[in-house]
């Protein structure tokens, strides 16, 4: 039985590790998920990591990103 990405549920604040994933499979997964995803995807030595950050971390990320943008344009 093969799993599809849309079958996976990763709760906020948790991670999912999948071993024996090839680099080409990782690239296909990234392409399938696209850039507008809520989870973080990482890859190292055949292990795929999917992390679902907590909502409060996402708010902090947006605030820090906005601050960097403001500092970058105030030269």
PDB file of C-alpha atoms in Angstrom:
ATOM      1  CA  UNK A   1       0.000   0.000   0.000  1.00  0.00           C
ATOM      2  CA  UNK A   2       1.369   3.412  -0.964  1.00  0.00           C
ATOM      3  CA  UNK A   3       0.607   6.506   1.048  1.00  0.00           C
ATOM      4  CA  UNK A   4      -0.172   9.859  -0.469  1.00  0.00           C
ATOM      5  CA  UNK A   5       0.827  13.131   1.142  1.00  0.00           C
ATOM      6  CA  UNK A   6      -2.782  14.222   1.568  1.00  0.00           C
ATOM      7  CA  UNK A   7      -3.335  11.166   3.808  1.00  0.00           C
ATOM      8  CA  UNK A   8      -0.805  12.364   6.400  1.00  0.00           C
ATOM      9  CA  UNK A   9      -1.936  14.341   9.419  1.00  0.00           C
ATOM     10  CA  UNK A  10       0.709  16.128  11.466  1.00  0.00           C
ATOM     11  CA  UNK A  11      -0.709  18.007  14.429  1.00  0.00           C
ATOM     12  CA  UNK A  12       0.595  21.475  15.266  1.00  0.00           C
ATOM     13  CA  UNK A  13       3.785  21.292  17.297  1.00  0.00           C
ATOM     14  CA  UNK A  14       4.623  17.766  16.111  1.00  0.00           C
ATOM     15  CA  UNK A  15       6.918  16.199  13.548  1.00  0.00           C
ATOM     16  CA  UNK A  16       6.794  13.213  11.240  1.00  0.00           C
ATOM     17  CA  UNK A  17       9.980  11.422  10.169  1.00  0.00           C
ATOM     18  CA  UNK A  18      10.052   9.126   7.129  1.00  0.00           C
ATOM     19  CA  UNK A  19      13.237   7.172   6.423  1.00  0.00           C
ATOM     20  CA  UNK A  20      14.656   5.774   3.176  1.00  0.00           C
ATOM     21  CA  UNK A  21      13.438   8.682   1.045  1.00  0.00           C
ATOM     22  CA  UNK A  22      15.490   9.427  -2.074  1.00  0.00           C
ATOM     23  CA  UNK A  23      16.563  12.943  -3.033  1.00  0.00           C
ATOM     24  CA  UNK A  24      14.404  12.777  -6.173  1.00  0.00           C
ATOM     25  CA  UNK A  25      11.371  11.745  -4.082  1.00  0.00           C
ATOM     26  CA  UNK A  26      12.036  14.669  -1.745  1.00  0.00           C
ATOM     27  CA  UNK A  27      12.137  17.084  -4.691  1.00  0.00           C
ATOM     28  CA  UNK A  28       8.848  15.638  -6.032  1.00  0.00           C
ATOM     29  CA  UNK A  29       7.233  16.065  -2.606  1.00  0.00           C
ATOM     30  CA  UNK A  30       8.347  19.705  -2.441  1.00  0.00           C
ATOM     31  CA  UNK A  31       6.950  20.325  -5.928  1.00  0.00           C
ATOM     32  CA  UNK A  32       3.660  18.651  -5.044  1.00  0.00           C
ATOM     33  CA  UNK A  33       3.203  20.639  -1.841  1.00  0.00           C
ATOM     34  CA  UNK A  34       4.196  23.956  -3.407  1.00  0.00           C
ATOM     35  CA  UNK A  35       5.385  27.082  -1.622  1.00  0.00           C
ATOM     36  CA  UNK A  36       2.147  27.931   0.181  1.00  0.00           C
ATOM     37  CA  UNK A  37       2.156  25.155   2.758  1.00  0.00           C
ATOM     38  CA  UNK A  38       1.731  25.423   6.503  1.00  0.00           C
ATOM     39  CA  UNK A  39       4.247  22.696   7.339  1.00  0.00           C
ATOM     40  CA  UNK A  40       8.031  22.780   7.180  1.00  0.00           C
ATOM     41  CA  UNK A  41       9.779  20.120   5.116  1.00  0.00           C
ATOM     42  CA  UNK A  42      13.389  19.055   5.638  1.00  0.00           C
ATOM     43  CA  UNK A  43      15.662  16.353   4.275  1.00  0.00           C
ATOM     44  CA  UNK A  44      18.933  14.874   5.508  1.00  0.00           C
ATOM     45  CA  UNK A  45      20.665  11.623   4.588  1.00  0.00           C
ATOM     46  CA  UNK A  46      17.522   9.853   3.385  1.00  0.00           C
ATOM     47  CA  UNK A  47      15.250  11.058   6.188  1.00  0.00           C
ATOM     48  CA  UNK A  48      12.311  13.313   5.344  1.00  0.00           C
ATOM     49  CA  UNK A  49      11.051  15.496   8.190  1.00  0.00           C
ATOM     50  CA  UNK A  50       7.660  17.187   8.165  1.00  0.00           C
ATOM     51  CA  UNK A  51       7.045  19.663  10.982  1.00  0.00           C
ATOM     52  CA  UNK A  52       3.782  21.436  11.733  1.00  0.00           C
ATOM     53  CA  UNK A  53       4.722  24.560  13.701  1.00  0.00           C
ATOM     54  CA  UNK A  54       2.525  25.920  16.465  1.00  0.00           C
ATOM     55  CA  UNK A  55       0.324  28.872  15.420  1.00  0.00           C
ATOM     56  CA  UNK A  56       2.125  31.219  17.824  1.00  0.00           C
ATOM     57  CA  UNK A  57       5.412  30.476  16.036  1.00  0.00           C
ATOM     58  CA  UNK A  58       3.860  31.488  12.736  1.00  0.00           C
ATOM     59  CA  UNK A  59       2.757  34.841  14.187  1.00  0.00           C
ATOM     60  CA  UNK A  60       6.298  35.496  15.422  1.00  0.00           C
ATOM     61  CA  UNK A  61       7.665  34.561  11.981  1.00  0.00           C
ATOM     62  CA  UNK A  62       5.438  37.140  10.282  1.00  0.00           C
ATOM     63  CA  UNK A  63       6.366  39.864  12.763  1.00  0.00           C
ATOM     64  CA  UNK A  64      10.099  39.190  12.378  1.00  0.00           C
ATOM     65  CA  UNK A  65       9.738  39.095   8.585  1.00  0.00           C
ATOM     66  CA  UNK A  66       7.948  42.456   8.584  1.00  0.00           C
ATOM     67  CA  UNK A  67      10.629  43.932  10.846  1.00  0.00           C
ATOM     68  CA  UNK A  68      13.387  42.764   8.493  1.00  0.00           C
ATOM     69  CA  UNK A  69      11.541  44.306   5.542  1.00  0.00           C
ATOM     70  CA  UNK A  70      11.214  47.648   7.347  1.00  0.00           C
ATOM     71  CA  UNK A  71      14.869  47.658   8.388  1.00  0.00           C
ATOM     72  CA  UNK A  72      15.939  46.747   4.851  1.00  0.00           C
ATOM     73  CA  UNK A  73      14.064  49.679   3.283  1.00  0.00           C
ATOM     74  CA  UNK A  74      15.115  52.315   5.833  1.00  0.00           C
ATOM     75  CA  UNK A  75      18.618  52.884   4.436  1.00  0.00           C
TER      76      UNK A  75
END
